[in-house]
XYZ file of C-alpha atoms in Angstrom:
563
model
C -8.343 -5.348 5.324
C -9.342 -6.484 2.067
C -12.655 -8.183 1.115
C -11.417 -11.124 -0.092
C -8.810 -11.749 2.964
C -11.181 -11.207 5.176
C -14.641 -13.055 4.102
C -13.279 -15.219 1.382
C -11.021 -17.282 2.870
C -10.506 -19.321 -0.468
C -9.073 -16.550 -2.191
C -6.673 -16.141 0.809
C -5.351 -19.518 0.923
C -5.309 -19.757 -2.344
C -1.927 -16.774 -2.427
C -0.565 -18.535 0.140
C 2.323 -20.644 -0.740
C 1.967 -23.690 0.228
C 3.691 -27.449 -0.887
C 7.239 -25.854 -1.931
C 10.127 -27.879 -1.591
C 12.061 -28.136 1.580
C 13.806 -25.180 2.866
C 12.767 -22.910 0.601
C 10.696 -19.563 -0.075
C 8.755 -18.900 -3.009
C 11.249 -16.346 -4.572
C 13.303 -19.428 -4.847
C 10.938 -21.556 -6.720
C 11.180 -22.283 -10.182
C 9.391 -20.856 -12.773
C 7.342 -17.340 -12.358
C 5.545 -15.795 -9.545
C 2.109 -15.608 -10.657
C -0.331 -16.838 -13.400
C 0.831 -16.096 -16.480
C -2.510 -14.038 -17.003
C -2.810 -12.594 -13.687
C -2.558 -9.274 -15.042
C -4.299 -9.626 -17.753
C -6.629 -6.793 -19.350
C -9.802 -7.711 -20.682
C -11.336 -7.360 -24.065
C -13.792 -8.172 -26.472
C -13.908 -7.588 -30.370
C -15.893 -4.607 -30.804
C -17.522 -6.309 -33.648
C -18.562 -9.449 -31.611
C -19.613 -7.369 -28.487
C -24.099 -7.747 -27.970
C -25.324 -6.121 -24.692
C -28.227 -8.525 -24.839
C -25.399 -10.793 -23.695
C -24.156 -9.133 -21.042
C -24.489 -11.804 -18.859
C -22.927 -14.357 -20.596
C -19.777 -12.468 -20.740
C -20.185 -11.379 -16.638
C -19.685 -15.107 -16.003
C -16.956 -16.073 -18.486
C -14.452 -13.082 -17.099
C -15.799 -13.649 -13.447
C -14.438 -16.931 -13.276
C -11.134 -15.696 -15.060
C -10.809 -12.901 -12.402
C -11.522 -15.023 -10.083
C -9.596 -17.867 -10.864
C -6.690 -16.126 -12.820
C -6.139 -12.634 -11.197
C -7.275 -12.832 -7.769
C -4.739 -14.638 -6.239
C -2.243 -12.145 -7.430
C -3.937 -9.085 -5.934
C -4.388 -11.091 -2.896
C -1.025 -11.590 -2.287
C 0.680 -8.069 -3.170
C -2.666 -7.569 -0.332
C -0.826 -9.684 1.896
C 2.789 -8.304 2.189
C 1.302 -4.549 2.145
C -0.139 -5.826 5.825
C 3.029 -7.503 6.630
C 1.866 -11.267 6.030
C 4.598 -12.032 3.392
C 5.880 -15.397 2.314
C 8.228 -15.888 4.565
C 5.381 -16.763 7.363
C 4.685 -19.995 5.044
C 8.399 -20.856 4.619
C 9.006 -24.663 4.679
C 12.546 -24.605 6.851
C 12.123 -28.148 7.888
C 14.414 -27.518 10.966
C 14.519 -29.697 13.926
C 12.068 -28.774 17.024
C 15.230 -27.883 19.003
C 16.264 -25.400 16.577
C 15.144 -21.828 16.180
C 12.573 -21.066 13.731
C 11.533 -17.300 13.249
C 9.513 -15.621 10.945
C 9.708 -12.254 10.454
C 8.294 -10.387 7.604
C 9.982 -6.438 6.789
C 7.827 -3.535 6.552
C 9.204 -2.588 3.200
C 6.132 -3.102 1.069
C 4.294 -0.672 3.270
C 7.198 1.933 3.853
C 7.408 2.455 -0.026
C 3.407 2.416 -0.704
C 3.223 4.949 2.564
C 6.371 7.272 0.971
C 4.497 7.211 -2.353
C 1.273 8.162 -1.643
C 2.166 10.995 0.739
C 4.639 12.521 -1.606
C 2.527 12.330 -4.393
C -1.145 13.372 -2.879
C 0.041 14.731 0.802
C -1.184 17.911 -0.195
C -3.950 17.323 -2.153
C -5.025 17.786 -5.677
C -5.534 21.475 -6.400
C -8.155 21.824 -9.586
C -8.151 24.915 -11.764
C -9.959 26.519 -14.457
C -7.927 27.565 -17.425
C -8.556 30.922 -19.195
C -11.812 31.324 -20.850
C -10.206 32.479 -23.632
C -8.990 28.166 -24.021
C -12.979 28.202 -25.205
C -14.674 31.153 -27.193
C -17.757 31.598 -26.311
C -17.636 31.125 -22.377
C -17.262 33.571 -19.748
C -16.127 33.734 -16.159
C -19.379 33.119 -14.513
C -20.247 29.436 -16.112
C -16.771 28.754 -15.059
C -17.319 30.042 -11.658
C -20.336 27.891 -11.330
C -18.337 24.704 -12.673
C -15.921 25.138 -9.938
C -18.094 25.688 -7.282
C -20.216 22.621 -8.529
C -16.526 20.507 -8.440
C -15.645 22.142 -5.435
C -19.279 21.095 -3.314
C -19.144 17.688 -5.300
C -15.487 16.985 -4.158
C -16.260 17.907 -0.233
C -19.491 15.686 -0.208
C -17.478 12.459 -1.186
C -14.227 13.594 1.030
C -12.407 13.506 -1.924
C -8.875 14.113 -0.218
C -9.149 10.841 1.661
C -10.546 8.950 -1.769
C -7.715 10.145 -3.906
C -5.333 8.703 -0.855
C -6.986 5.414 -1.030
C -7.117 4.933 -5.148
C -3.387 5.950 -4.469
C -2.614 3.452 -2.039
C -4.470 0.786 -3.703
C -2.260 1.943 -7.020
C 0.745 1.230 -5.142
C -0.127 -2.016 -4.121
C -1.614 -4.131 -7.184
C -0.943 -1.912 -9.632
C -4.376 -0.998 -10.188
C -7.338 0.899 -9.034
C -10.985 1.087 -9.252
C -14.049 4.050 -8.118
C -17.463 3.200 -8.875
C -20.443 6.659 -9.258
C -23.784 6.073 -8.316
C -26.607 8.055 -7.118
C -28.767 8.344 -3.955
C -31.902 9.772 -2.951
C -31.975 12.023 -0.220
C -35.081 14.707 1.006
C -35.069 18.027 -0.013
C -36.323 21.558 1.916
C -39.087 21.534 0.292
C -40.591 18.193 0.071
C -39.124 16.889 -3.182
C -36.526 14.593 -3.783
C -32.425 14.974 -4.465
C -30.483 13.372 -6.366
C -27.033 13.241 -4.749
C -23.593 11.837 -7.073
C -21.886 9.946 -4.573
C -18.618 7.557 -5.516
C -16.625 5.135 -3.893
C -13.685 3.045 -3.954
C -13.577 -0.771 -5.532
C -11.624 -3.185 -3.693
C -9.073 -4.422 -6.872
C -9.695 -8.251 -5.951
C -13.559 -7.482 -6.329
C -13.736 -5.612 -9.395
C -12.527 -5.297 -13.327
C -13.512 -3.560 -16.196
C -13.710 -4.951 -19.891
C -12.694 -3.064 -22.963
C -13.282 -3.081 -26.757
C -10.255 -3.800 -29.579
C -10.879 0.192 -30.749
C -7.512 2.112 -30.842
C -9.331 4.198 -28.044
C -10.211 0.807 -25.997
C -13.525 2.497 -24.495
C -14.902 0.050 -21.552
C -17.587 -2.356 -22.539
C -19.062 -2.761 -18.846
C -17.562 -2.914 -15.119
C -18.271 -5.707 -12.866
C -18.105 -5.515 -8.919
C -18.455 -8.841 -7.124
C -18.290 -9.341 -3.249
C -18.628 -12.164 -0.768
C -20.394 -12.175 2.370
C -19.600 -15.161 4.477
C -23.115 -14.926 7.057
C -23.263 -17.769 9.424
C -21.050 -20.236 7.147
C -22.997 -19.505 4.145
C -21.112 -17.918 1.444
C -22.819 -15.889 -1.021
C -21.299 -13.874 -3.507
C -23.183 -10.222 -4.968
C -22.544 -9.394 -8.508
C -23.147 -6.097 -10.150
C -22.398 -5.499 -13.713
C -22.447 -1.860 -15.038
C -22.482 -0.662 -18.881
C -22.520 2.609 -20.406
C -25.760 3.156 -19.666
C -27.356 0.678 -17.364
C -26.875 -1.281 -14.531
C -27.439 -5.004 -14.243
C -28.315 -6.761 -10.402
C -28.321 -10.537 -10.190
C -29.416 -13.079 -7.622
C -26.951 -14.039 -5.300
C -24.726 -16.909 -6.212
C -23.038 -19.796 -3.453
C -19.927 -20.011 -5.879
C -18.339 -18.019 -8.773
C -18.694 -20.707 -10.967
C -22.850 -20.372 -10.874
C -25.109 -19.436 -13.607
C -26.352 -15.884 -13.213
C -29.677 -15.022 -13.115
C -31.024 -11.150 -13.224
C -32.585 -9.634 -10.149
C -35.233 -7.518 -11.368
C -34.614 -5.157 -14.268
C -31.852 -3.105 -15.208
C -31.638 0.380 -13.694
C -30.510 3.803 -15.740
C -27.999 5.459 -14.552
C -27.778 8.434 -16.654
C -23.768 9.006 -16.539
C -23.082 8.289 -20.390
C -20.144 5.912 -19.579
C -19.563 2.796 -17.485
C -19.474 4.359 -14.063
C -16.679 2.369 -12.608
C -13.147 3.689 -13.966
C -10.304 2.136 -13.592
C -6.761 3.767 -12.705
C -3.440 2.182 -13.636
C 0.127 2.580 -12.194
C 1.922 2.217 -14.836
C 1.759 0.856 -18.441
C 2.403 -2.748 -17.125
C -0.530 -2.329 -13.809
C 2.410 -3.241 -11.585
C 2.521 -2.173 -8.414
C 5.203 0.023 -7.072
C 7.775 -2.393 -5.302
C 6.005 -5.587 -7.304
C 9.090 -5.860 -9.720
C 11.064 -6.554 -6.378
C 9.446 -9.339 -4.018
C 12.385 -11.299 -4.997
C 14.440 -8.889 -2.491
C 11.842 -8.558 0.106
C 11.828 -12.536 0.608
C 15.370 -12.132 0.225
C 15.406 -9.688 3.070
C 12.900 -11.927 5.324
C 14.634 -14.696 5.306
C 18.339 -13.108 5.542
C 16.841 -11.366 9.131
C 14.934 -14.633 10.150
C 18.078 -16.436 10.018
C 20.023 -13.846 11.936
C 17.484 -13.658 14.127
C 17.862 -17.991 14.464
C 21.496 -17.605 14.908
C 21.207 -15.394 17.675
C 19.041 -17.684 19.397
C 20.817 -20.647 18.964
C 23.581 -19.017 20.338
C 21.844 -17.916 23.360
C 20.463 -21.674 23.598
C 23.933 -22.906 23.288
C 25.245 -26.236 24.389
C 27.351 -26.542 27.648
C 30.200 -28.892 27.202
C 32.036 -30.147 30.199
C 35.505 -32.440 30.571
C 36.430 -34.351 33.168
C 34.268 -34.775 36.385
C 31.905 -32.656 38.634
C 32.106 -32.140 42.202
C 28.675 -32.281 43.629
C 27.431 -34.208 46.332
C 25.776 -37.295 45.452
C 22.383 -36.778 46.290
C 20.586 -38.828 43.680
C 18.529 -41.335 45.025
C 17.544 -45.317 43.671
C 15.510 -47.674 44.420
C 17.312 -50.539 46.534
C 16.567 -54.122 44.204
C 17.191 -57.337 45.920
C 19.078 -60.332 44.384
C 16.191 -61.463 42.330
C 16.079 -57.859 40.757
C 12.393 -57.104 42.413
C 12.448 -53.764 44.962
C 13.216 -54.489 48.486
C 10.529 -52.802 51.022
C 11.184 -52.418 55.044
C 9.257 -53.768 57.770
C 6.494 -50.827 57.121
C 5.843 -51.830 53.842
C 7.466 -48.720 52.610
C 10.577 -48.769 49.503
C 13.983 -49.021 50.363
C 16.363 -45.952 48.891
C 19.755 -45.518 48.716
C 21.974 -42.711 47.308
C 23.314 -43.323 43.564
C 27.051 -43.062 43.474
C 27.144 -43.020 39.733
C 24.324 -40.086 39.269
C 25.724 -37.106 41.336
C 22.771 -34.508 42.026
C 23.678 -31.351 39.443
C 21.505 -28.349 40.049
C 20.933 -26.880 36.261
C 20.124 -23.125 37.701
C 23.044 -22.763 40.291
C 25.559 -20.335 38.601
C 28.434 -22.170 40.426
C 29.572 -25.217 38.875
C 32.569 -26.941 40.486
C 34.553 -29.735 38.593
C 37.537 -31.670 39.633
C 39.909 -33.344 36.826
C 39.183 -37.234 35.974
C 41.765 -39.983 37.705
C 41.550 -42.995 35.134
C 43.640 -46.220 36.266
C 46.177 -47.857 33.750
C 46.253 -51.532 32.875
C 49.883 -50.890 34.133
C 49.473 -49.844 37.991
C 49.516 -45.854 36.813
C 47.008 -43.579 36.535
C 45.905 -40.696 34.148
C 45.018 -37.325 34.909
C 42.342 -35.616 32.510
C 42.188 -31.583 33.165
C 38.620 -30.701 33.616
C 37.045 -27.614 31.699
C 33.274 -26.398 30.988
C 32.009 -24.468 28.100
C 29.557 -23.693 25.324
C 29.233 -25.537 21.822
C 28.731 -22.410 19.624
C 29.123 -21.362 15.840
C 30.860 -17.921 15.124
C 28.350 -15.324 14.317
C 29.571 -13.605 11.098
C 27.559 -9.985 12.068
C 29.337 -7.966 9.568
C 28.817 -10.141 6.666
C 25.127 -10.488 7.571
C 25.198 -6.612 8.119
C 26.878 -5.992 4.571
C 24.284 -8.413 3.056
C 21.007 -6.578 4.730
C 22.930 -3.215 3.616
C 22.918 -4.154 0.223
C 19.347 -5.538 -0.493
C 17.745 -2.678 1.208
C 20.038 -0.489 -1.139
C 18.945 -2.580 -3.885
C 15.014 -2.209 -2.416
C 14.963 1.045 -2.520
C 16.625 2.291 -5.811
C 14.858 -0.212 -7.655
C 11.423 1.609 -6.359
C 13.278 5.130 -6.512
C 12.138 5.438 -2.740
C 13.968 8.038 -0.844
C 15.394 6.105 2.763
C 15.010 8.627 4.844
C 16.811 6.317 7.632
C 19.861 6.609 5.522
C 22.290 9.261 7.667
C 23.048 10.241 4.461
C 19.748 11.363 3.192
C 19.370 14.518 5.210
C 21.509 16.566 7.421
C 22.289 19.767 5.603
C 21.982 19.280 2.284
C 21.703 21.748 -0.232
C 18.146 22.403 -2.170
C 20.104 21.022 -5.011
C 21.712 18.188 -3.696
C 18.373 16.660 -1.894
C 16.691 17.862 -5.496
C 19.093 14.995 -7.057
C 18.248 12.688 -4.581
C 14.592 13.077 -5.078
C 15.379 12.733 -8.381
C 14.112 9.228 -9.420
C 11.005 9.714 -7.277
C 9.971 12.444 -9.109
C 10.414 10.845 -12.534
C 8.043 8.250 -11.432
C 5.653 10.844 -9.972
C 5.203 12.891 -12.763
C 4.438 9.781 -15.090
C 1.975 7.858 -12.194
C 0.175 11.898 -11.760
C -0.459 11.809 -15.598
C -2.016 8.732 -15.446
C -3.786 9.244 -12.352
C -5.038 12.631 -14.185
C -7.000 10.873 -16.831
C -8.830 8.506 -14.014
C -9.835 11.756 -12.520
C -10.715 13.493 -15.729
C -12.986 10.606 -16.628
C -14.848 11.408 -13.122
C -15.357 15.010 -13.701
C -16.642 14.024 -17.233
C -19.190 11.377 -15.947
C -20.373 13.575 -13.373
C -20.601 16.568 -16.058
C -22.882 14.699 -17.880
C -25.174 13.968 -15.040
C -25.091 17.350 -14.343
C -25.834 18.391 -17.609
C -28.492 16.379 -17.561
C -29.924 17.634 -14.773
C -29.021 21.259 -16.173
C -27.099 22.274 -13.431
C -24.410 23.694 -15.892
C -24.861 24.781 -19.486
C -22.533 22.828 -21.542
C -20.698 19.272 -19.745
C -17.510 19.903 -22.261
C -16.729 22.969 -19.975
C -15.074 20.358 -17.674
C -12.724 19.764 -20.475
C -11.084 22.943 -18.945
C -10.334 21.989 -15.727
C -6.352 21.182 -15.065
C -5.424 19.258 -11.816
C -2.672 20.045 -10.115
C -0.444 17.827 -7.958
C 2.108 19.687 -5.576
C 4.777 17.410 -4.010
C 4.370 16.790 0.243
C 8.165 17.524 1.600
C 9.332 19.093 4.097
C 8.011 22.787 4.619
C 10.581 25.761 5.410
C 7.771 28.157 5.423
C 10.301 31.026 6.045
C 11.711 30.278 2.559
C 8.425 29.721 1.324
C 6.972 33.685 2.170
C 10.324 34.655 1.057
C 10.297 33.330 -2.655
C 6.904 34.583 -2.768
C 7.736 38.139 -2.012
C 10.906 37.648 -4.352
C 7.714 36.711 -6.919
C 5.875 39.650 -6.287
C 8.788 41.957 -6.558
C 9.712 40.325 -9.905
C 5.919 41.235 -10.982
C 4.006 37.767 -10.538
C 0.516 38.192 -10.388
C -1.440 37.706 -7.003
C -2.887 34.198 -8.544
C 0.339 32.876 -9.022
C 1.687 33.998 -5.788
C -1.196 33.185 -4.112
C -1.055 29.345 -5.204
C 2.666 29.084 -4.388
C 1.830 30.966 -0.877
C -0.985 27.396 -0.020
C 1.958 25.574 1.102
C 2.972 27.971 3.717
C -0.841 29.300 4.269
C -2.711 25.902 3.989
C -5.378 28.667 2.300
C -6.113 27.661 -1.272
C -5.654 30.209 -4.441
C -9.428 30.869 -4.759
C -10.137 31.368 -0.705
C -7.070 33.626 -0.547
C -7.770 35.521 -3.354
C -11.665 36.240 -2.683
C -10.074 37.101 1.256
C -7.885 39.665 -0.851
C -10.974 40.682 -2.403
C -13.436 41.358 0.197
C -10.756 43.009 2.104
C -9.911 45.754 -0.386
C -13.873 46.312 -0.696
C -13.993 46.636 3.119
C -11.301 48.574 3.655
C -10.184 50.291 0.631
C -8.015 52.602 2.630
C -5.626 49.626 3.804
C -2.097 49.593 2.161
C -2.121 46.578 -0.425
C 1.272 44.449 -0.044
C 1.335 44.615 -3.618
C 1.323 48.509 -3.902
C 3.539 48.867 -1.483
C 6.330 46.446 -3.222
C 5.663 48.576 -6.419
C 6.383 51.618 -4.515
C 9.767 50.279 -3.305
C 10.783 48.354 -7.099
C 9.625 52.306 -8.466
C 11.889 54.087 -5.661
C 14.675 51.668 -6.432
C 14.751 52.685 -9.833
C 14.653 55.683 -9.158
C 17.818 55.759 -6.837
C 19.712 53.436 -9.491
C 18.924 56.464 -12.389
C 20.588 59.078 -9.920
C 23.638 57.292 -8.884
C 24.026 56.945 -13.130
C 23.410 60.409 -13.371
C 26.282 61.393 -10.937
């Protein structure tokens, strides 16, 4: 759960819908959604921007975030973990009446599809060519590899790319933060180990400059800790080369006062970077909470009706013919109870309140005998049963059908519930319906490539630093590669790869189409490859042998020309 939901119980409240009119949700309240500058990016003239003010400006965006943008992120928060607005909604019904609240899992379907197709599989980095960069040869780009490689394992960088994705999904935005530890070495000095982590949205933002380029001024991270009923809120501001502690504060609103001096932390850039969905920093099924409330409340009420009905109200004509075992008090003339010679209350049996047991299934009723004014008498046929409304199931089903059609090809999510998804379809037809998805992919991967980039280049500097490689613009090289996560036919896979290899691929490229199948990265498989030829050099290489065959089918095609 998020930080804010969970200690700050202000911000929680605060995206919580309360006061709106009478039967209603908030999708059908007037005006819009959220603050008008809830998504609002920060900046500051490049000409008016002091660092010797740095905490002047922490405060004044602070209390915007926290004021402005917070309750925003909270909510999207909220119906990711399946607390939507429908939990708040004012019905106003009647205590006898039904009154369910049940929130959809859409929000979290969509983010879980998203993230899985996009980075089920991983990232894969690679070097390009060192002929991209004169000058450099294979080894420096074997060591920056093998430095990205060690660097990505110590953070568990599979699980942190999942999380910025998830978090991208959500709110539309995404924050990771670099710092350094301290750690013993073998031989009695001290390491410096790169070590990142992931910013909860609601607790962090980053301010830019009005350059075409809009470099980032500074980052902030802010957190409360609610200890014992006293709330106290941390905030950290980073620039681009130092990092700013301050005394705790009891509310946002405080003046902040340094703790200490400001640290170096030798990255070259403000270490917290900031990822973005989109263009807009929406999140992925943001543009449609309309239809999620819609959805909510169209299944709360269905699930009402049906419980009304079950509660239904048992009508009964004429009269019912039960024994009449009530029992009254016996009153005396003067209205006051009569008592018998023991002292004890006199009863006798009620002739007007016959005894009806309401959990006997039998029920047994006898038509009503009224007397005329004329001598006669009137029969009344007697009949029981229940007050109900008619259940319309197929219009409710139609409507449910259509939002969640609306849902998901608004969000270009693939239903996979849909019978018509799967089956057998074709490579081509279940390309087309993966089709939307993977327009949004490619464009969220691009941007999710220069968050990424800007880590590598932070940590290149640190390393350059440090001298651990020669030159930090080598990192410039690296390419990131983001294979899709569907469903694996590994037969197919081994046999387009061997289709590849017969059509004269290289082993790389085969190699790195082969990791779906294998789970073995390029590099591992290739350097396996490696050590096995040098091991056994008398083994038959796949390779050689498919030559052999391509040569020998040449060879028969040129006689059967000749004859």
């Amino acid at each position: 759960m998020a930080i804010n939901t969970s200690d700050d119980s202000q911000a929680y409240y605060a995206s919580v819908p309360f006061g709106l009119q009478k039967d209603s949700i908030r999708m059908l309240k007037g005006g819009t959604r959220f603050d008008r500058e809830s998504n609002k990016v920060y900046r500051i003239p490049t000409s008016q921007y002091n660092e010797d003010n740095i905490s002047d400006y922490v405060h004044m965006f602070l209390e915007h975030h926290y004021n402005h943008q917070l309750t925003r992120i909270a909510t999207l928060q909220r119906y990711y973990e399946g607390d939507s607005d429908i939990h708040y909604w004012k019905s106003d019904k009647s205590k006898n009446r039904a009154d369910n609240r049940i929130a959809s899992g859409h929000p979290h379907y969509i983010t879980t599809m998203r993230v899985g197709y996009s980075l089920g599989k991983g990232i894969q980095y690679q070097y390009n060519s060192p002929t991209d960069k004169p000058g450099v040869d294979n080894a420096e780009a074997d060591n920056l590899m093998q430095r990205i490689d060690e660097f990505n394992k110590a953070i568990d960088e599979d699980y942190i790319e999942k999380t910025i994705k998830k978090s991208l999904s959500v709110t539309g935005r995404a924050f990771e933060l670099l710092y350094t530890t301290v750690s013993p070495a073998g031989n009695g000095d001290k390491k410096v180990n790169v070590e990142l982590t992931v910013l909860d949205p609601a607790n962090a933002f980053v301010v830019y400059d009005t350059n075409i380029h809009q470099s980032s001024l500074f980052g902030v991270y802010y957190y409360m800790v609610n200890y014992n009923d006293k709330p106290r809120f941390y905030v950290t501001a980073y620039t681009a080369n130092k990092v700013y502690h301050y005394e705790p504060i009891n509310s946002v609103g405080d003046d902040l006062v340094l703790a200490g001096e400001p640290e170096e932390h030798f990255f070259g850039r403000v270490p917290i970077t900031e990822y973005a969905n989109n263009d807009e920093r929406l999140g992925d099924w943001e543009p449609d909470l309309d239809l999620i409330d819609s959805y909510d409340k169209a299944i709360s009420e269905m699930a009402n009706s049906e419980e009304d009905f079950s509660n239904a109200t048992l009508v009964v004509n004429g009269d019912i013919d039960v024994p009449q075992t009530m029992k009254k008090i016996v009153k005396g003339k003067d209205g006051n109870p009569v008592y018998d010679d023991n002292g004890d209350l006199v009863w006798e049996i009620d002739p007007n309140s016959p005894y009806l047991n309401t959990l006997s299934k039998v029920m047994y009723l006898k038509p009503s005998i009224i007397n005329n004014a004329n001598g006669g008498v009137t029969v009344v046929p007697s009949s029981a049963e229940y007050l109900t409304k008619e259940l319309p199931i197929d219009n409710w089903k139609s409507h449910l059908d259509e939002i969640i059609r609306d849902i998901y090809t608004d969000t270009n999510t693939p239903n996979v519930s849909d019978e018509n998804f799967g089956g057998n379809s074709s490579g081509v037809a279940m390309a087309y319906k993966l089709f939307g998805s993977d327009q949004i992919r490619e464009t969220q991967n691009d941007l999710f490539s220069r968050g990424v980039k800007r880590r590598l280049r932070l940590v290149a500097h640190f390393w350059g630093i440090k001298n651990v490689i020669p030159d930090e613009t080598l990192v410039n090289n690296v390419t990131l590669n983001f294979p899709p996560n569907l469903p694996k036919n590994d037969t197919e896979t081994i046999t387009n790869a061997m289709n590849l290899l017969k059509a004269g691929a290289s082993q790389e490229t085969v190699f790195g189409y082969l990791t779906a199948a294998t789970g073995v990265k390029q590099e591992e498989e290739m350097q396996r490859k490696k050590e096995q030829a040098e091991n056994d050099p008398d083994r038959l290489d796949a390779n050689m042998f498919n030559q052999q065959n391509q040569n020998q089918d040449e060879q028969d095609s040129g006689k059967e020309d000749d004859e």
